[in-house]
């Protein structure tokens, strides 16, 4: 039974797909449909389109309720979670994407008619005929008969041609194995996003490994994003000369690349050259006025140059643009606290914690603010 039908030539395509898949699947299941044909697809950026069939899974997965369809759905969820956690300045991607109520309504209204759903999606998206198929098998350690002694082998292949896309091993519970497959797929389909995920999760070694993959592969489109990330890593280690070299390379590649000016502002901020840090932040705002990046960069420079009133307004402006990274919430909340704006600080910290519930900085700050005496 084919359950998932979607594009996978790169991560951005994979990510936009999931909303259609999940929405359609939920609509069909809610309507009580027992047999599902093709339920999701996205527009191809290239001419390649791929039908991804449900993973073949071993009995040890099915014991925990992870049959082929459930395992594939959970894999999509894991890819979605990873993509939402990535910190790249690259166009935000999410396996669940942005829901389109009109599309959902149309899918729901026709949930009993798979052909209508297929036609609806294909009419808008156009699908080519390639397939990705995959299987999960396992071997058992003869000296350890427990689940911990199982090593899972994952193979994804593209047909026709039977080209190997992913060949890896993993250990752990079915959910943990699917998490490892998800990041493995990220590495294959969008190594830059994988680098960003690793960096966000404080796995710098793997972030740098994937940056090297991006800079040495045949696709130059993501080079500036990965160079930018390398620059951030340099700054985080106070390697300002190395970061400046990256900044100059970015300017040579694309002087209108807004994230490159975020890097420039950060370098100047570390050098305590506040006028230049503000100038780079202003350039970022000019190039990307609807993103929080430049406002946050400018707020930090104003804060560090003791222009508190202006910094306050700039932090608030950055927050209105709904940052998709923890730093703006955490630094804004800390700044509000320093200005004795306790309610603003608590509200902002709680917002950050709701978005990043495992973030220790938010956990600590919320606890401190809740324990503080009210003014």
CSV table of C-alpha atoms in Angstrom, one decimal:
chain,number,residue,atom,x,y,z
A,1,UNK,CA,0.0,0.0,0.0
A,2,UNK,CA,1.5,3.3,-1.0
A,3,UNK,CA,1.0,5.9,1.7
A,4,UNK,CA,3.5,8.6,1.1
A,5,UNK,CA,4.2,10.2,-2.3
A,6,UNK,CA,6.6,13.2,-2.2
A,7,UNK,CA,9.5,15.0,-3.7
A,8,UNK,CA,13.0,14.4,-2.3
A,9,UNK,CA,15.6,15.9,-4.5
A,10,UNK,CA,16.6,18.3,-1.7
A,11,UNK,CA,15.7,19.2,1.9
A,12,UNK,CA,13.6,22.2,1.0
A,13,UNK,CA,11.3,20.1,-1.1
A,14,UNK,CA,11.2,17.4,1.5
A,15,UNK,CA,10.2,19.8,4.1
A,16,UNK,CA,7.4,21.6,2.2
A,17,UNK,CA,5.9,18.2,1.5
A,18,UNK,CA,5.0,17.0,4.9
A,19,UNK,CA,2.0,19.3,5.5
A,20,UNK,CA,0.3,17.9,2.5
A,21,UNK,CA,1.1,14.3,3.5
A,22,UNK,CA,0.1,14.6,7.1
A,23,UNK,CA,-3.0,16.7,6.4
A,24,UNK,CA,-4.3,14.4,3.7
A,25,UNK,CA,-3.5,11.3,5.8
A,26,UNK,CA,-5.3,12.7,8.8
A,27,UNK,CA,-8.3,13.7,6.7
A,28,UNK,CA,-8.5,10.3,5.2
A,29,UNK,CA,-8.1,8.4,8.5
A,30,UNK,CA,-10.7,10.7,10.2
A,31,UNK,CA,-13.2,9.8,7.4
A,32,UNK,CA,-12.6,6.1,8.1
A,33,UNK,CA,-10.9,5.3,4.9
A,34,UNK,CA,-9.1,2.0,5.2
A,35,UNK,CA,-7.1,2.0,2.0
A,36,UNK,CA,-5.0,5.0,1.1
A,37,UNK,CA,-3.4,5.6,-2.3
A,38,UNK,CA,-1.3,8.6,-3.1
A,39,UNK,CA,-1.8,11.3,-0.5
A,40,UNK,CA,0.9,14.0,-0.8
A,41,UNK,CA,3.3,15.6,-3.1
A,42,UNK,CA,5.1,18.9,-3.6
A,43,UNK,CA,6.2,21.0,-6.6
A,44,UNK,CA,9.6,19.9,-7.9
A,45,UNK,CA,12.3,22.5,-8.1
A,46,UNK,CA,14.1,20.2,-10.6
A,47,UNK,CA,12.6,17.7,-13.0
A,48,UNK,CA,13.1,14.9,-10.5
A,49,UNK,CA,10.1,13.7,-8.5
A,50,UNK,CA,10.2,10.7,-6.2
A,51,UNK,CA,7.6,8.4,-4.8
A,52,UNK,CA,8.7,7.3,-1.3
A,53,UNK,CA,7.2,4.1,-0.3
A,54,UNK,CA,6.7,3.0,3.3
A,55,UNK,CA,9.8,1.6,4.9
A,56,UNK,CA,10.0,-2.1,5.3
A,57,UNK,CA,10.6,-2.7,9.0
A,58,UNK,CA,11.5,-5.8,11.1
A,59,UNK,CA,9.3,-7.5,13.7
A,60,UNK,CA,11.2,-5.8,16.5
A,61,UNK,CA,9.7,-2.5,15.3
A,62,UNK,CA,6.2,-3.9,14.9
A,63,UNK,CA,6.4,-5.2,18.5
A,64,UNK,CA,6.3,-1.6,19.6
A,65,UNK,CA,3.6,-0.6,17.1
A,66,UNK,CA,5.9,0.7,14.4
A,67,UNK,CA,4.6,-1.0,11.3
A,68,UNK,CA,5.7,0.3,7.8
A,69,UNK,CA,3.2,3.1,7.7
A,70,UNK,CA,3.6,4.3,11.3
A,71,UNK,CA,7.4,4.1,11.0
A,72,UNK,CA,7.3,6.3,7.8
A,73,UNK,CA,5.0,8.8,9.4
A,74,UNK,CA,7.2,9.0,12.5
A,75,UNK,CA,10.2,9.5,10.3
A,76,UNK,CA,8.5,12.5,8.7
A,77,UNK,CA,7.8,13.8,12.2
A,78,UNK,CA,11.5,13.5,13.2
A,79,UNK,CA,12.6,15.3,10.0
A,80,UNK,CA,10.1,18.0,10.8
A,81,UNK,CA,11.4,18.4,14.3
A,82,UNK,CA,15.0,18.6,13.1
A,83,UNK,CA,14.2,21.1,10.4
A,84,UNK,CA,12.4,23.3,12.9
A,85,UNK,CA,15.4,23.2,15.2
A,86,UNK,CA,17.9,24.3,12.6
A,87,UNK,CA,19.3,27.8,12.9
A,88,UNK,CA,20.2,28.5,9.3
A,89,UNK,CA,19.5,31.9,7.8
A,90,UNK,CA,18.5,29.9,4.7
A,91,UNK,CA,14.8,30.0,3.9
A,92,UNK,CA,13.1,28.4,6.8
A,93,UNK,CA,12.0,24.9,6.1
A,94,UNK,CA,9.8,22.5,8.0
A,95,UNK,CA,8.5,19.1,7.1
A,96,UNK,CA,5.1,20.3,8.1
A,97,UNK,CA,5.5,23.6,6.4
A,98,UNK,CA,2.8,26.3,6.6
A,99,UNK,CA,-0.7,25.0,6.6
A,100,UNK,CA,-3.0,26.2,3.8
A,101,UNK,CA,-6.5,26.2,5.1
A,102,UNK,CA,-8.1,26.2,1.7
A,103,UNK,CA,-6.0,23.2,0.7
A,104,UNK,CA,-6.9,21.4,3.9
A,105,UNK,CA,-10.6,22.1,3.4
A,106,UNK,CA,-10.4,20.8,-0.2
A,107,UNK,CA,-8.6,17.7,0.9
A,108,UNK,CA,-11.0,17.1,3.8
A,109,UNK,CA,-14.1,17.6,1.6
A,110,UNK,CA,-12.8,15.0,-0.9
A,111,UNK,CA,-11.3,12.7,1.7
A,112,UNK,CA,-13.2,9.7,0.4
A,113,UNK,CA,-11.9,10.1,-3.1
A,114,UNK,CA,-8.2,9.3,-3.4
A,115,UNK,CA,-8.3,10.1,-7.1
A,116,UNK,CA,-9.6,13.6,-6.5
A,117,UNK,CA,-6.8,14.2,-3.9
A,118,UNK,CA,-4.2,12.8,-6.3
A,119,UNK,CA,-5.5,15.0,-9.1
A,120,UNK,CA,-5.6,18.0,-6.9
A,121,UNK,CA,-2.0,17.7,-5.8
A,122,UNK,CA,-0.7,16.7,-9.2
A,123,UNK,CA,-2.5,19.5,-10.9
A,124,UNK,CA,-0.7,22.0,-8.7
A,125,UNK,CA,2.6,20.3,-8.4
A,126,UNK,CA,3.4,18.0,-11.3
A,127,UNK,CA,5.0,14.7,-10.4
A,128,UNK,CA,7.7,12.7,-12.2
A,129,UNK,CA,8.0,8.9,-11.8
A,130,UNK,CA,10.9,7.8,-9.7
A,131,UNK,CA,10.8,5.9,-6.5
A,132,UNK,CA,12.7,5.7,-3.2
A,133,UNK,CA,12.3,2.4,-1.4
A,134,UNK,CA,14.0,1.4,1.9
A,135,UNK,CA,14.2,-1.2,4.5
A,136,UNK,CA,15.4,-1.6,8.0
A,137,UNK,CA,16.9,-4.9,9.1
A,138,UNK,CA,18.9,-5.9,12.2
A,139,UNK,CA,21.5,-8.2,13.5
A,140,UNK,CA,21.6,-9.5,17.1
A,141,UNK,CA,24.8,-9.6,19.1
A,142,UNK,CA,25.2,-13.3,20.0
A,143,UNK,CA,26.5,-12.4,23.4
A,144,UNK,CA,23.7,-9.9,24.1
A,145,UNK,CA,20.2,-11.1,23.4
A,146,UNK,CA,18.5,-8.0,24.8
A,147,UNK,CA,17.2,-5.1,22.6
A,148,UNK,CA,20.5,-3.2,23.4
A,149,UNK,CA,22.3,-5.9,21.5
A,150,UNK,CA,20.5,-5.2,18.2
A,151,UNK,CA,22.2,-3.2,15.5
A,152,UNK,CA,19.8,-1.9,12.8
A,153,UNK,CA,20.9,-1.6,9.2
A,154,UNK,CA,19.1,1.1,7.1
A,155,UNK,CA,19.2,1.2,3.4
A,156,UNK,CA,17.4,3.7,1.1
A,157,UNK,CA,17.6,3.2,-2.6
A,158,UNK,CA,16.4,5.2,-5.6
A,159,UNK,CA,14.7,3.4,-8.5
A,160,UNK,CA,15.1,2.9,-11.4
A,161,UNK,CA,18.8,2.3,-11.2
A,162,UNK,CA,18.9,1.0,-7.6
A,163,UNK,CA,21.2,3.8,-6.6
A,164,UNK,CA,22.0,3.8,-2.8
A,165,UNK,CA,20.9,7.0,-1.1
A,166,UNK,CA,21.5,6.1,2.5
A,167,UNK,CA,23.4,3.1,4.0
A,168,UNK,CA,23.8,3.4,7.7
A,169,UNK,CA,23.6,1.5,11.0
A,170,UNK,CA,21.9,2.6,14.2
A,171,UNK,CA,21.2,1.3,17.7
A,172,UNK,CA,18.4,2.1,20.2
A,173,UNK,CA,14.6,1.9,20.3
A,174,UNK,CA,12.6,2.2,17.1
A,175,UNK,CA,12.0,5.9,17.8
A,176,UNK,CA,15.7,6.5,18.4
A,177,UNK,CA,16.6,4.7,15.2
A,178,UNK,CA,14.2,6.8,13.3
A,179,UNK,CA,15.7,9.9,14.7
A,180,UNK,CA,19.1,8.7,13.5
A,181,UNK,CA,17.7,8.0,10.1
A,182,UNK,CA,16.2,11.5,9.9
A,183,UNK,CA,19.5,13.2,10.5
A,184,UNK,CA,21.1,10.8,8.1
A,185,UNK,CA,18.5,11.9,5.4
A,186,UNK,CA,19.2,15.5,6.3
A,187,UNK,CA,22.9,14.9,5.6
A,188,UNK,CA,22.1,13.4,2.2
A,189,UNK,CA,19.5,15.8,0.9
A,190,UNK,CA,20.6,19.1,2.5
A,191,UNK,CA,24.0,19.0,4.2
A,192,UNK,CA,23.9,22.7,5.1
A,193,UNK,CA,20.7,22.2,7.0
A,194,UNK,CA,22.3,19.2,8.7
A,195,UNK,CA,25.3,21.4,9.7
A,196,UNK,CA,22.9,24.0,11.1
A,197,UNK,CA,21.1,21.3,13.2
A,198,UNK,CA,24.3,19.9,14.5
A,199,UNK,CA,25.5,23.4,15.5
A,200,UNK,CA,22.2,24.2,17.2
A,201,UNK,CA,22.6,21.0,19.1
A,202,UNK,CA,26.2,21.9,20.1
A,203,UNK,CA,27.7,19.2,18.0
A,204,UNK,CA,30.4,21.4,16.5
A,205,UNK,CA,32.5,18.6,15.0
A,206,UNK,CA,29.6,17.3,12.9
A,207,UNK,CA,28.6,20.8,12.0
A,208,UNK,CA,32.1,21.5,10.6
A,209,UNK,CA,32.1,18.1,8.9
A,210,UNK,CA,28.9,19.0,7.0
A,211,UNK,CA,30.2,22.5,6.2
A,212,UNK,CA,33.1,20.9,4.4
A,213,UNK,CA,30.7,18.7,2.5
A,214,UNK,CA,28.8,21.7,1.3
A,215,UNK,CA,31.9,23.7,0.3
A,216,UNK,CA,33.3,20.7,-1.6
A,217,UNK,CA,30.3,19.3,-3.4
A,218,UNK,CA,29.0,20.2,-6.9
A,219,UNK,CA,26.2,22.4,-5.7
A,220,UNK,CA,27.4,26.0,-5.1
A,221,UNK,CA,24.0,27.3,-4.0
A,222,UNK,CA,24.5,26.8,-0.3
A,223,UNK,CA,28.2,27.8,-0.1
A,224,UNK,CA,27.5,31.3,1.3
A,225,UNK,CA,25.2,29.9,4.0
A,226,UNK,CA,27.7,27.3,5.1
A,227,UNK,CA,30.6,29.9,5.0
A,228,UNK,CA,28.4,32.1,7.2
A,229,UNK,CA,27.9,29.3,9.7
A,230,UNK,CA,31.7,28.7,9.7
A,231,UNK,CA,32.1,32.5,10.4
A,232,UNK,CA,29.7,32.2,13.4
A,233,UNK,CA,31.7,29.3,14.8
A,234,UNK,CA,34.9,31.3,14.5
A,235,UNK,CA,33.3,34.2,16.3
A,236,UNK,CA,32.0,31.9,19.1
A,237,UNK,CA,35.6,30.9,19.7
A,238,UNK,CA,36.8,34.5,19.5
A,239,UNK,CA,38.7,33.7,16.3
A,240,UNK,CA,38.0,37.1,14.9
A,241,UNK,CA,40.7,37.2,12.2
A,242,UNK,CA,39.4,33.9,10.8
A,243,UNK,CA,35.9,35.2,11.0
A,244,UNK,CA,36.9,38.4,9.2
A,245,UNK,CA,38.4,36.3,6.4
A,246,UNK,CA,35.0,34.5,6.0
A,247,UNK,CA,33.2,37.8,6.0
A,248,UNK,CA,35.4,39.1,3.2
A,249,UNK,CA,34.7,36.0,1.2
A,250,UNK,CA,31.0,36.4,1.7
A,251,UNK,CA,31.2,40.0,0.5
A,252,UNK,CA,33.0,38.9,-2.6
A,253,UNK,CA,30.4,36.2,-3.2
A,254,UNK,CA,27.3,38.4,-2.6
A,255,UNK,CA,27.5,41.8,-1.0
A,256,UNK,CA,23.7,41.8,-0.7
A,257,UNK,CA,23.6,38.6,1.3
A,258,UNK,CA,21.9,39.8,4.5
A,259,UNK,CA,23.2,37.1,6.8
A,260,UNK,CA,26.7,38.0,5.9
A,261,UNK,CA,26.1,41.4,7.4
A,262,UNK,CA,24.9,39.8,10.6
A,263,UNK,CA,28.3,38.1,10.8
A,264,UNK,CA,30.0,41.5,10.1
A,265,UNK,CA,28.0,43.1,12.9
A,266,UNK,CA,28.9,40.4,15.3
A,267,UNK,CA,32.6,40.7,14.5
A,268,UNK,CA,32.6,44.4,15.0
A,269,UNK,CA,30.6,43.9,18.3
A,270,UNK,CA,33.3,41.5,19.6
A,271,UNK,CA,35.9,44.1,18.6
A,272,UNK,CA,33.9,46.8,20.5
A,273,UNK,CA,33.6,48.8,17.4
A,274,UNK,CA,30.0,49.8,18.1
A,275,UNK,CA,29.4,52.3,15.3
A,276,UNK,CA,30.5,49.7,12.7
A,277,UNK,CA,28.4,47.0,14.4
A,278,UNK,CA,25.4,49.3,14.2
A,279,UNK,CA,26.2,50.1,10.6
A,280,UNK,CA,26.3,46.4,9.6
A,281,UNK,CA,23.1,45.8,11.5
A,282,UNK,CA,21.4,48.7,9.6
A,283,UNK,CA,22.6,47.2,6.3
A,284,UNK,CA,21.0,43.9,7.4
A,285,UNK,CA,17.7,45.7,8.1
A,286,UNK,CA,17.9,47.3,4.7
A,287,UNK,CA,18.4,44.0,3.0
A,288,UNK,CA,15.9,42.0,5.1
A,289,UNK,CA,13.5,44.4,6.8
A,290,UNK,CA,10.9,41.7,7.6
A,291,UNK,CA,13.4,39.4,9.5
A,292,UNK,CA,14.5,39.9,13.1
A,293,UNK,CA,18.2,39.5,12.3
A,294,UNK,CA,19.2,43.2,11.8
A,295,UNK,CA,17.1,44.5,14.7
A,296,UNK,CA,18.5,41.9,17.1
A,297,UNK,CA,22.1,42.7,15.9
A,298,UNK,CA,21.4,46.4,16.4
A,299,UNK,CA,19.9,45.9,19.8
A,300,UNK,CA,23.0,44.1,21.0
A,301,UNK,CA,25.3,46.8,19.7
A,302,UNK,CA,23.1,49.5,21.3
A,303,UNK,CA,23.0,47.6,24.6
A,304,UNK,CA,26.8,47.1,24.7
A,305,UNK,CA,27.4,50.7,23.8
A,306,UNK,CA,25.2,51.7,26.8
A,307,UNK,CA,22.4,53.2,24.7
A,308,UNK,CA,19.8,51.4,26.8
A,309,UNK,CA,16.7,53.2,25.7
A,310,UNK,CA,17.4,52.7,22.0
A,311,UNK,CA,18.4,49.1,22.7
A,312,UNK,CA,15.1,48.5,24.5
A,313,UNK,CA,13.1,49.6,21.5
A,314,UNK,CA,15.2,47.5,19.1
A,315,UNK,CA,14.9,44.4,21.2
A,316,UNK,CA,11.1,44.8,21.2
A,317,UNK,CA,11.1,45.4,17.5
A,318,UNK,CA,13.1,42.2,17.0
A,319,UNK,CA,10.6,40.2,19.1
A,320,UNK,CA,7.6,41.4,17.0
A,321,UNK,CA,9.1,39.6,14.0
A,322,UNK,CA,8.9,36.2,15.9
A,323,UNK,CA,12.5,35.0,15.9
A,324,UNK,CA,13.1,31.4,15.1
A,325,UNK,CA,16.2,31.0,17.3
A,326,UNK,CA,16.5,31.1,21.1
A,327,UNK,CA,19.2,33.9,21.4
A,328,UNK,CA,16.8,36.8,20.7
A,329,UNK,CA,14.4,35.7,23.4
A,330,UNK,CA,17.1,34.9,25.9
A,331,UNK,CA,19.1,38.1,25.4
A,332,UNK,CA,16.0,40.3,25.3
A,333,UNK,CA,14.6,38.8,28.5
A,334,UNK,CA,18.0,39.2,30.2
A,335,UNK,CA,18.2,42.8,29.0
A,336,UNK,CA,14.6,43.6,30.3
A,337,UNK,CA,15.6,42.1,33.6
A,338,UNK,CA,18.7,44.4,33.8
A,339,UNK,CA,16.4,47.3,33.2
A,340,UNK,CA,14.1,46.1,36.0
A,341,UNK,CA,11.3,45.4,33.5
A,342,UNK,CA,10.5,42.1,35.3
A,343,UNK,CA,7.1,41.4,33.7
A,344,UNK,CA,8.5,41.9,30.2
A,345,UNK,CA,11.5,39.8,31.1
A,346,UNK,CA,9.3,36.9,32.4
A,347,UNK,CA,6.9,37.1,29.5
A,348,UNK,CA,9.8,36.9,27.0
A,349,UNK,CA,11.6,34.2,28.9
A,350,UNK,CA,8.4,32.1,29.1
A,351,UNK,CA,7.9,32.6,25.4
A,352,UNK,CA,11.4,31.3,24.7
A,353,UNK,CA,10.9,28.4,27.0
A,354,UNK,CA,7.6,27.4,25.2
A,355,UNK,CA,9.5,27.3,22.0
A,356,UNK,CA,12.7,25.7,23.3
A,357,UNK,CA,11.5,23.7,26.4
A,358,UNK,CA,14.8,21.9,26.8
A,359,UNK,CA,16.9,25.0,26.8
A,360,UNK,CA,18.7,25.3,30.1
A,361,UNK,CA,19.1,29.1,29.8
A,362,UNK,CA,15.4,29.6,29.6
A,363,UNK,CA,14.7,27.2,32.4
A,364,UNK,CA,17.1,29.0,34.7
A,365,UNK,CA,15.9,32.5,33.8
A,366,UNK,CA,12.2,31.7,34.2
A,367,UNK,CA,12.9,30.1,37.6
A,368,UNK,CA,14.9,33.2,38.7
A,369,UNK,CA,12.2,35.6,37.5
A,370,UNK,CA,9.4,33.7,39.1
A,371,UNK,CA,11.2,33.7,42.4
A,372,UNK,CA,12.0,37.4,42.2
A,373,UNK,CA,9.9,39.7,44.5
A,374,UNK,CA,7.3,41.6,42.6
A,375,UNK,CA,7.9,45.4,42.4
